[in-house]
């Protein structure tokens, strides 16, 4: 009987050590993640906080671990609670390395992105985006914003998660036929694999097999309006 009590006491002491160790490691992970998150701010040309991803990060990496830790530190008196605490402690320790890796390395990059809709930022990309587009044949957008246009719009979004993703969209209306036809001739020399009509536009599209990347050029001969869209994943 005395030996059994000694074993139980030893297991409780081990549990106390493990839960405090788990708490210290988790708090250290939070500190590192917060530090890395603010370090990542400097990586974006047009910094934006991703409000859509932030709640999921808080739930997965903060709310759930905190609830588990609260239960581990709860002074249990019932045997089933002690057993459940032991199982949760083991599971938490097993997943702790993955939590550290993802929370410290992955989450900070998801919190931020690069976003702009200002025409003065036309084709002023983040460094990684510029290098990628320069190395590909997908950059169908004019190198400079034409002067003889109106109704111009421009959107640029760059994200980094498991992969890097950039979405660039631009549209405008040409004021003279010559510039419009010259632009059509320039872009239609690209290797588009699909052509279809959509809301008065003739849309030319290029895709990459096995990839989520694509590029579109649309033009409307009646209105002399054009649009461009690039979606690149790498």
PDB file of C-alpha atoms in Angstrom:
ATOM      1  CA  UNK A   1       0.000   0.000   0.000  1.00  0.00           C
ATOM      2  CA  UNK A   2       2.820   2.342   0.908  1.00  0.00           C
ATOM      3  CA  UNK A   3       4.582   1.536  -2.366  1.00  0.00           C
ATOM      4  CA  UNK A   4       1.420   2.364  -4.310  1.00  0.00           C
ATOM      5  CA  UNK A   5       1.075   5.704  -2.528  1.00  0.00           C
ATOM      6  CA  UNK A   6       4.727   6.466  -3.309  1.00  0.00           C
ATOM      7  CA  UNK A   7       4.183   5.749  -7.007  1.00  0.00           C
ATOM      8  CA  UNK A   8       1.071   7.960  -7.089  1.00  0.00           C
ATOM      9  CA  UNK A   9       2.920  10.770  -5.321  1.00  0.00           C
ATOM     10  CA  UNK A  10       5.852  10.482  -7.723  1.00  0.00           C
ATOM     11  CA  UNK A  11       3.500  10.614 -10.725  1.00  0.00           C
ATOM     12  CA  UNK A  12       1.820  13.723  -9.330  1.00  0.00           C
ATOM     13  CA  UNK A  13       5.220  15.382  -8.873  1.00  0.00           C
ATOM     14  CA  UNK A  14       6.162  14.478 -12.438  1.00  0.00           C
ATOM     15  CA  UNK A  15       2.867  15.949 -13.667  1.00  0.00           C
ATOM     16  CA  UNK A  16       3.545  19.170 -11.764  1.00  0.00           C
ATOM     17  CA  UNK A  17       7.008  19.454 -13.338  1.00  0.00           C
ATOM     18  CA  UNK A  18       5.663  18.688 -16.815  1.00  0.00           C
ATOM     19  CA  UNK A  19       2.820  21.191 -16.679  1.00  0.00           C
ATOM     20  CA  UNK A  20       5.108  23.981 -15.472  1.00  0.00           C
ATOM     21  CA  UNK A  21       7.640  23.062 -18.151  1.00  0.00           C
ATOM     22  CA  UNK A  22       4.863  23.093 -20.742  1.00  0.00           C
ATOM     23  CA  UNK A  23       3.674  26.502 -19.546  1.00  0.00           C
ATOM     24  CA  UNK A  24       7.187  27.981 -19.687  1.00  0.00           C
ATOM     25  CA  UNK A  25       7.817  26.596 -23.184  1.00  0.00           C
ATOM     26  CA  UNK A  26       4.436  27.846 -24.411  1.00  0.00           C
ATOM     27  CA  UNK A  27       4.969  31.346 -22.991  1.00  0.00           C
ATOM     28  CA  UNK A  28       8.404  31.406 -24.614  1.00  0.00           C
ATOM     29  CA  UNK A  29       6.788  30.397 -27.902  1.00  0.00           C
ATOM     30  CA  UNK A  30       4.269  33.237 -27.612  1.00  0.00           C
ATOM     31  CA  UNK A  31       7.048  35.746 -26.954  1.00  0.00           C
ATOM     32  CA  UNK A  32       9.034  34.487 -29.972  1.00  0.00           C
ATOM     33  CA  UNK A  33       5.928  34.540 -32.186  1.00  0.00           C
ATOM     34  CA  UNK A  34       5.063  38.121 -31.187  1.00  0.00           C
ATOM     35  CA  UNK A  35       8.681  39.189 -31.775  1.00  0.00           C
ATOM     36  CA  UNK A  36       8.775  37.500 -35.204  1.00  0.00           C
ATOM     37  CA  UNK A  37       5.405  39.014 -36.107  1.00  0.00           C
ATOM     38  CA  UNK A  38       6.701  42.553 -35.592  1.00  0.00           C
ATOM     39  CA  UNK A  39       9.961  41.668 -37.325  1.00  0.00           C
ATOM     40  CA  UNK A  40       7.908  40.631 -40.370  1.00  0.00           C
ATOM     41  CA  UNK A  41       6.378  44.107 -40.602  1.00  0.00           C
ATOM     42  CA  UNK A  42       9.458  45.313 -42.427  1.00  0.00           C
ATOM     43  CA  UNK A  43       9.108  42.646 -45.143  1.00  0.00           C
ATOM     44  CA  UNK A  44       6.077  44.277 -46.777  1.00  0.00           C
ATOM     45  CA  UNK A  45       6.071  47.304 -49.043  1.00  0.00           C
ATOM     46  CA  UNK A  46       2.384  48.091 -48.393  1.00  0.00           C
ATOM     47  CA  UNK A  47       1.749  46.710 -44.926  1.00  0.00           C
ATOM     48  CA  UNK A  48      -1.750  45.460 -44.081  1.00  0.00           C
ATOM     49  CA  UNK A  49      -3.026  43.451 -41.128  1.00  0.00           C
ATOM     50  CA  UNK A  50      -4.984  40.390 -42.279  1.00  0.00           C
ATOM     51  CA  UNK A  51      -8.110  40.599 -40.148  1.00  0.00           C
ATOM     52  CA  UNK A  52      -9.555  37.439 -41.735  1.00  0.00           C
ATOM     53  CA  UNK A  53      -6.688  35.173 -40.656  1.00  0.00           C
ATOM     54  CA  UNK A  54      -6.118  36.790 -37.256  1.00  0.00           C
ATOM     55  CA  UNK A  55      -9.159  35.205 -35.484  1.00  0.00           C
ATOM     56  CA  UNK A  56      -8.153  31.707 -36.657  1.00  0.00           C
ATOM     57  CA  UNK A  57      -4.599  32.237 -35.447  1.00  0.00           C
ATOM     58  CA  UNK A  58      -5.886  33.388 -32.071  1.00  0.00           C
ATOM     59  CA  UNK A  59      -8.200  30.374 -31.734  1.00  0.00           C
ATOM     60  CA  UNK A  60      -5.673  27.722 -32.807  1.00  0.00           C
ATOM     61  CA  UNK A  61      -2.533  29.108 -31.191  1.00  0.00           C
ATOM     62  CA  UNK A  62      -3.871  31.034 -28.188  1.00  0.00           C
ATOM     63  CA  UNK A  63      -7.404  30.131 -27.078  1.00  0.00           C
ATOM     64  CA  UNK A  64      -7.135  26.331 -27.351  1.00  0.00           C
ATOM     65  CA  UNK A  65      -3.650  26.044 -25.745  1.00  0.00           C
ATOM     66  CA  UNK A  66      -4.665  28.411 -22.915  1.00  0.00           C
ATOM     67  CA  UNK A  67      -7.808  26.360 -22.196  1.00  0.00           C
ATOM     68  CA  UNK A  68      -5.739  23.160 -22.118  1.00  0.00           C
ATOM     69  CA  UNK A  69      -3.184  24.742 -19.785  1.00  0.00           C
ATOM     70  CA  UNK A  70      -5.948  26.006 -17.496  1.00  0.00           C
ATOM     71  CA  UNK A  71      -7.333  22.477 -17.225  1.00  0.00           C
ATOM     72  CA  UNK A  72      -3.856  21.053 -16.556  1.00  0.00           C
ATOM     73  CA  UNK A  73      -3.414  23.450 -13.626  1.00  0.00           C
ATOM     74  CA  UNK A  74      -6.886  22.754 -12.272  1.00  0.00           C
ATOM     75  CA  UNK A  75      -6.675  21.037  -8.863  1.00  0.00           C
ATOM     76  CA  UNK A  76      -8.444  17.801  -9.699  1.00  0.00           C
ATOM     77  CA  UNK A  77      -9.795  15.522  -7.010  1.00  0.00           C
ATOM     78  CA  UNK A  78     -11.642  12.983  -9.121  1.00  0.00           C
ATOM     79  CA  UNK A  79      -9.709  10.118 -10.678  1.00  0.00           C
ATOM     80  CA  UNK A  80     -11.161  10.605 -14.187  1.00  0.00           C
ATOM     81  CA  UNK A  81     -10.040  14.230 -14.135  1.00  0.00           C
ATOM     82  CA  UNK A  82      -6.506  13.203 -13.160  1.00  0.00           C
ATOM     83  CA  UNK A  83      -6.459  10.617 -15.965  1.00  0.00           C
ATOM     84  CA  UNK A  84      -7.749  13.176 -18.474  1.00  0.00           C
ATOM     85  CA  UNK A  85      -5.121  15.673 -17.311  1.00  0.00           C
ATOM     86  CA  UNK A  86      -2.415  13.077 -17.836  1.00  0.00           C
ATOM     87  CA  UNK A  87      -3.636  12.265 -21.344  1.00  0.00           C
ATOM     88  CA  UNK A  88      -3.919  15.958 -22.278  1.00  0.00           C
ATOM     89  CA  UNK A  89      -0.429  16.565 -20.913  1.00  0.00           C
ATOM     90  CA  UNK A  90       0.997  13.814 -23.112  1.00  0.00           C
ATOM     91  CA  UNK A  91      -0.914  15.015 -26.200  1.00  0.00           C
ATOM     92  CA  UNK A  92       0.087  18.634 -25.592  1.00  0.00           C
ATOM     93  CA  UNK A  93       3.762  17.690 -25.237  1.00  0.00           C
ATOM     94  CA  UNK A  94       3.608  15.597 -28.427  1.00  0.00           C
ATOM     95  CA  UNK A  95       2.143  18.483 -30.412  1.00  0.00           C
ATOM     96  CA  UNK A  96       4.256  21.179 -28.772  1.00  0.00           C
ATOM     97  CA  UNK A  97       7.155  20.940 -31.304  1.00  0.00           C
ATOM     98  CA  UNK A  98       4.703  21.348 -34.202  1.00  0.00           C
ATOM     99  CA  UNK A  99       2.991  24.209 -32.359  1.00  0.00           C
ATOM    100  CA  UNK A 100       6.324  25.967 -31.895  1.00  0.00           C
ATOM    101  CA  UNK A 101       7.337  25.423 -35.525  1.00  0.00           C
ATOM    102  CA  UNK A 102       4.052  26.664 -36.980  1.00  0.00           C
ATOM    103  CA  UNK A 103       3.364  29.440 -34.449  1.00  0.00           C
ATOM    104  CA  UNK A 104       6.857  30.932 -34.614  1.00  0.00           C
ATOM    105  CA  UNK A 105       7.601  30.310 -38.293  1.00  0.00           C
ATOM    106  CA  UNK A 106       4.231  30.306 -40.040  1.00  0.00           C
ATOM    107  CA  UNK A 107       1.755  32.468 -38.146  1.00  0.00           C
ATOM    108  CA  UNK A 108       3.777  35.751 -38.244  1.00  0.00           C
ATOM    109  CA  UNK A 109       3.874  35.711 -42.029  1.00  0.00           C
ATOM    110  CA  UNK A 110       0.118  35.091 -42.254  1.00  0.00           C
ATOM    111  CA  UNK A 111      -0.719  38.034 -40.016  1.00  0.00           C
ATOM    112  CA  UNK A 112       0.607  40.564 -42.542  1.00  0.00           C
ATOM    113  CA  UNK A 113       0.254  41.065 -46.274  1.00  0.00           C
ATOM    114  CA  UNK A 114       1.047  43.724 -48.858  1.00  0.00           C
ATOM    115  CA  UNK A 115      -1.932  45.604 -50.317  1.00  0.00           C
ATOM    116  CA  UNK A 116      -2.433  48.782 -52.293  1.00  0.00           C
ATOM    117  CA  UNK A 117      -5.023  50.277 -54.654  1.00  0.00           C
ATOM    118  CA  UNK A 118      -3.219  53.547 -55.343  1.00  0.00           C
ATOM    119  CA  UNK A 119      -2.351  54.308 -58.957  1.00  0.00           C
ATOM    120  CA  UNK A 120       0.888  55.992 -57.880  1.00  0.00           C
ATOM    121  CA  UNK A 121       2.033  52.536 -56.712  1.00  0.00           C
ATOM    122  CA  UNK A 122       1.440  51.006 -60.144  1.00  0.00           C
ATOM    123  CA  UNK A 123       3.974  48.188 -60.712  1.00  0.00           C
ATOM    124  CA  UNK A 124       5.964  49.094 -57.604  1.00  0.00           C
ATOM    125  CA  UNK A 125       6.130  45.532 -56.260  1.00  0.00           C
ATOM    126  CA  UNK A 126       7.600  43.805 -53.242  1.00  0.00           C
ATOM    127  CA  UNK A 127      11.085  42.509 -54.033  1.00  0.00           C
ATOM    128  CA  UNK A 128      10.096  38.826 -54.179  1.00  0.00           C
ATOM    129  CA  UNK A 129       7.191  39.600 -56.496  1.00  0.00           C
ATOM    130  CA  UNK A 130       9.354  41.691 -58.798  1.00  0.00           C
ATOM    131  CA  UNK A 131      11.962  38.933 -59.068  1.00  0.00           C
ATOM    132  CA  UNK A 132       9.335  36.264 -59.718  1.00  0.00           C
ATOM    133  CA  UNK A 133       7.504  38.227 -62.412  1.00  0.00           C
ATOM    134  CA  UNK A 134      10.766  39.167 -64.130  1.00  0.00           C
ATOM    135  CA  UNK A 135      11.657  35.472 -64.339  1.00  0.00           C
ATOM    136  CA  UNK A 136       8.281  34.440 -65.786  1.00  0.00           C
ATOM    137  CA  UNK A 137       6.343  35.049 -68.991  1.00  0.00           C
ATOM    138  CA  UNK A 138       3.160  35.891 -67.121  1.00  0.00           C
ATOM    139  CA  UNK A 139       3.672  39.614 -66.665  1.00  0.00           C
ATOM    140  CA  UNK A 140       1.108  40.885 -69.184  1.00  0.00           C
ATOM    141  CA  UNK A 141       0.489  44.254 -67.517  1.00  0.00           C
ATOM    142  CA  UNK A 142       2.100  47.275 -69.268  1.00  0.00           C
ATOM    143  CA  UNK A 143       5.406  48.374 -67.779  1.00  0.00           C
ATOM    144  CA  UNK A 144       4.090  51.940 -67.433  1.00  0.00           C
ATOM    145  CA  UNK A 145       0.637  53.317 -66.832  1.00  0.00           C
ATOM    146  CA  UNK A 146      -0.645  54.720 -70.170  1.00  0.00           C
ATOM    147  CA  UNK A 147      -1.368  58.443 -70.269  1.00  0.00           C
ATOM    148  CA  UNK A 148      -4.278  58.455 -72.714  1.00  0.00           C
ATOM    149  CA  UNK A 149      -6.703  56.603 -70.444  1.00  0.00           C
ATOM    150  CA  UNK A 150      -9.521  57.177 -67.959  1.00  0.00           C
ATOM    151  CA  UNK A 151     -11.544  55.152 -65.436  1.00  0.00           C
ATOM    152  CA  UNK A 152      -8.342  53.544 -64.179  1.00  0.00           C
ATOM    153  CA  UNK A 153      -8.306  50.995 -61.344  1.00  0.00           C
ATOM    154  CA  UNK A 154      -5.428  49.075 -59.821  1.00  0.00           C
ATOM    155  CA  UNK A 155      -5.228  46.443 -57.068  1.00  0.00           C
ATOM    156  CA  UNK A 156      -2.158  44.664 -55.742  1.00  0.00           C
ATOM    157  CA  UNK A 157      -2.187  41.926 -53.068  1.00  0.00           C
ATOM    158  CA  UNK A 158       0.776  39.837 -51.940  1.00  0.00           C
ATOM    159  CA  UNK A 159       0.532  37.096 -49.301  1.00  0.00           C
ATOM    160  CA  UNK A 160       2.996  34.604 -47.849  1.00  0.00           C
ATOM    161  CA  UNK A 161       1.791  31.423 -46.127  1.00  0.00           C
ATOM    162  CA  UNK A 162       2.804  27.897 -47.114  1.00  0.00           C
ATOM    163  CA  UNK A 163       3.234  29.385 -50.596  1.00  0.00           C
ATOM    164  CA  UNK A 164       3.617  32.902 -51.895  1.00  0.00           C
ATOM    165  CA  UNK A 165       0.617  34.398 -53.688  1.00  0.00           C
ATOM    166  CA  UNK A 166       0.320  37.621 -55.636  1.00  0.00           C
ATOM    167  CA  UNK A 167      -2.860  38.927 -57.265  1.00  0.00           C
ATOM    168  CA  UNK A 168      -2.575  41.976 -59.514  1.00  0.00           C
ATOM    169  CA  UNK A 169      -5.553  43.541 -61.268  1.00  0.00           C
ATOM    170  CA  UNK A 170      -5.734  46.635 -63.448  1.00  0.00           C
ATOM    171  CA  UNK A 171      -8.272  48.143 -65.818  1.00  0.00           C
ATOM    172  CA  UNK A 172      -8.861  51.343 -67.764  1.00  0.00           C
ATOM    173  CA  UNK A 173     -10.445  52.854 -70.854  1.00  0.00           C
ATOM    174  CA  UNK A 174      -8.369  54.147 -73.766  1.00  0.00           C
ATOM    175  CA  UNK A 175      -9.216  57.548 -75.189  1.00  0.00           C
ATOM    176  CA  UNK A 176      -7.964  56.871 -78.714  1.00  0.00           C
ATOM    177  CA  UNK A 177      -8.179  53.898 -81.072  1.00  0.00           C
ATOM    178  CA  UNK A 178      -4.473  53.772 -81.969  1.00  0.00           C
ATOM    179  CA  UNK A 179      -3.231  53.262 -78.411  1.00  0.00           C
ATOM    180  CA  UNK A 180      -5.953  50.715 -77.791  1.00  0.00           C
ATOM    181  CA  UNK A 181      -5.071  48.674 -80.887  1.00  0.00           C
ATOM    182  CA  UNK A 182      -1.342  48.839 -80.142  1.00  0.00           C
ATOM    183  CA  UNK A 183      -1.935  47.469 -76.653  1.00  0.00           C
ATOM    184  CA  UNK A 184      -4.127  44.669 -77.981  1.00  0.00           C
ATOM    185  CA  UNK A 185      -1.430  43.726 -80.477  1.00  0.00           C
ATOM    186  CA  UNK A 186       1.258  43.710 -77.777  1.00  0.00           C
ATOM    187  CA  UNK A 187      -0.608  41.522 -75.310  1.00  0.00           C
ATOM    188  CA  UNK A 188      -2.146  39.096 -77.816  1.00  0.00           C
ATOM    189  CA  UNK A 189       1.354  37.984 -78.796  1.00  0.00           C
ATOM    190  CA  UNK A 190       1.470  36.111 -75.481  1.00  0.00           C
ATOM    191  CA  UNK A 191       0.810  32.375 -75.390  1.00  0.00           C
ATOM    192  CA  UNK A 192      -2.831  32.369 -74.313  1.00  0.00           C
ATOM    193  CA  UNK A 193      -4.442  28.936 -74.231  1.00  0.00           C
ATOM    194  CA  UNK A 194      -8.102  29.906 -73.900  1.00  0.00           C
ATOM    195  CA  UNK A 195     -10.382  32.630 -75.256  1.00  0.00           C
ATOM    196  CA  UNK A 196     -13.964  33.313 -74.265  1.00  0.00           C
ATOM    197  CA  UNK A 197     -16.456  36.173 -73.955  1.00  0.00           C
ATOM    198  CA  UNK A 198     -17.679  37.583 -70.653  1.00  0.00           C
ATOM    199  CA  UNK A 199     -19.933  40.641 -70.158  1.00  0.00           C
ATOM    200  CA  UNK A 200     -18.964  42.194 -73.483  1.00  0.00           C
ATOM    201  CA  UNK A 201     -15.247  41.477 -73.090  1.00  0.00           C
ATOM    202  CA  UNK A 202     -13.146  39.091 -75.109  1.00  0.00           C
ATOM    203  CA  UNK A 203     -11.047  37.377 -72.457  1.00  0.00           C
ATOM    204  CA  UNK A 204      -7.748  35.646 -73.224  1.00  0.00           C
ATOM    205  CA  UNK A 205      -6.397  33.377 -70.529  1.00  0.00           C
ATOM    206  CA  UNK A 206      -3.166  31.519 -69.888  1.00  0.00           C
ATOM    207  CA  UNK A 207      -2.856  28.799 -67.270  1.00  0.00           C
ATOM    208  CA  UNK A 208      -0.138  26.546 -65.920  1.00  0.00           C
ATOM    209  CA  UNK A 209      -0.990  22.804 -65.702  1.00  0.00           C
ATOM    210  CA  UNK A 210      -0.976  21.554 -62.127  1.00  0.00           C
ATOM    211  CA  UNK A 211      -0.816  25.073 -60.727  1.00  0.00           C
ATOM    212  CA  UNK A 212      -3.241  27.655 -59.369  1.00  0.00           C
ATOM    213  CA  UNK A 213      -1.488  30.361 -61.384  1.00  0.00           C
ATOM    214  CA  UNK A 214      -3.186  32.104 -64.285  1.00  0.00           C
ATOM    215  CA  UNK A 215      -3.270  35.387 -66.185  1.00  0.00           C
ATOM    216  CA  UNK A 216      -6.100  37.086 -68.066  1.00  0.00           C
ATOM    217  CA  UNK A 217      -6.364  39.918 -70.565  1.00  0.00           C
ATOM    218  CA  UNK A 218      -9.782  41.248 -71.496  1.00  0.00           C
ATOM    219  CA  UNK A 219     -10.717  43.836 -74.099  1.00  0.00           C
ATOM    220  CA  UNK A 220     -13.914  45.416 -75.371  1.00  0.00           C
ATOM    221  CA  UNK A 221     -13.781  46.845 -78.900  1.00  0.00           C
ATOM    222  CA  UNK A 222     -16.957  48.877 -78.409  1.00  0.00           C
ATOM    223  CA  UNK A 223     -15.786  50.791 -75.332  1.00  0.00           C
ATOM    224  CA  UNK A 224     -11.977  50.470 -75.795  1.00  0.00           C
ATOM    225  CA  UNK A 225     -11.798  49.178 -72.225  1.00  0.00           C
ATOM    226  CA  UNK A 226      -9.195  46.628 -71.138  1.00  0.00           C
ATOM    227  CA  UNK A 227      -8.456  44.690 -67.971  1.00  0.00           C
ATOM    228  CA  UNK A 228      -5.570  42.572 -66.739  1.00  0.00           C
ATOM    229  CA  UNK A 229      -5.386  40.000 -64.003  1.00  0.00           C
ATOM    230  CA  UNK A 230      -2.394  38.027 -62.769  1.00  0.00           C
ATOM    231  CA  UNK A 231      -2.627  35.367 -60.088  1.00  0.00           C
ATOM    232  CA  UNK A 232       0.707  33.743 -59.326  1.00  0.00           C
ATOM    233  CA  UNK A 233       1.510  31.047 -56.772  1.00  0.00           C
ATOM    234  CA  UNK A 234       5.063  29.889 -56.082  1.00  0.00           C
TER     235      UNK A 234
END
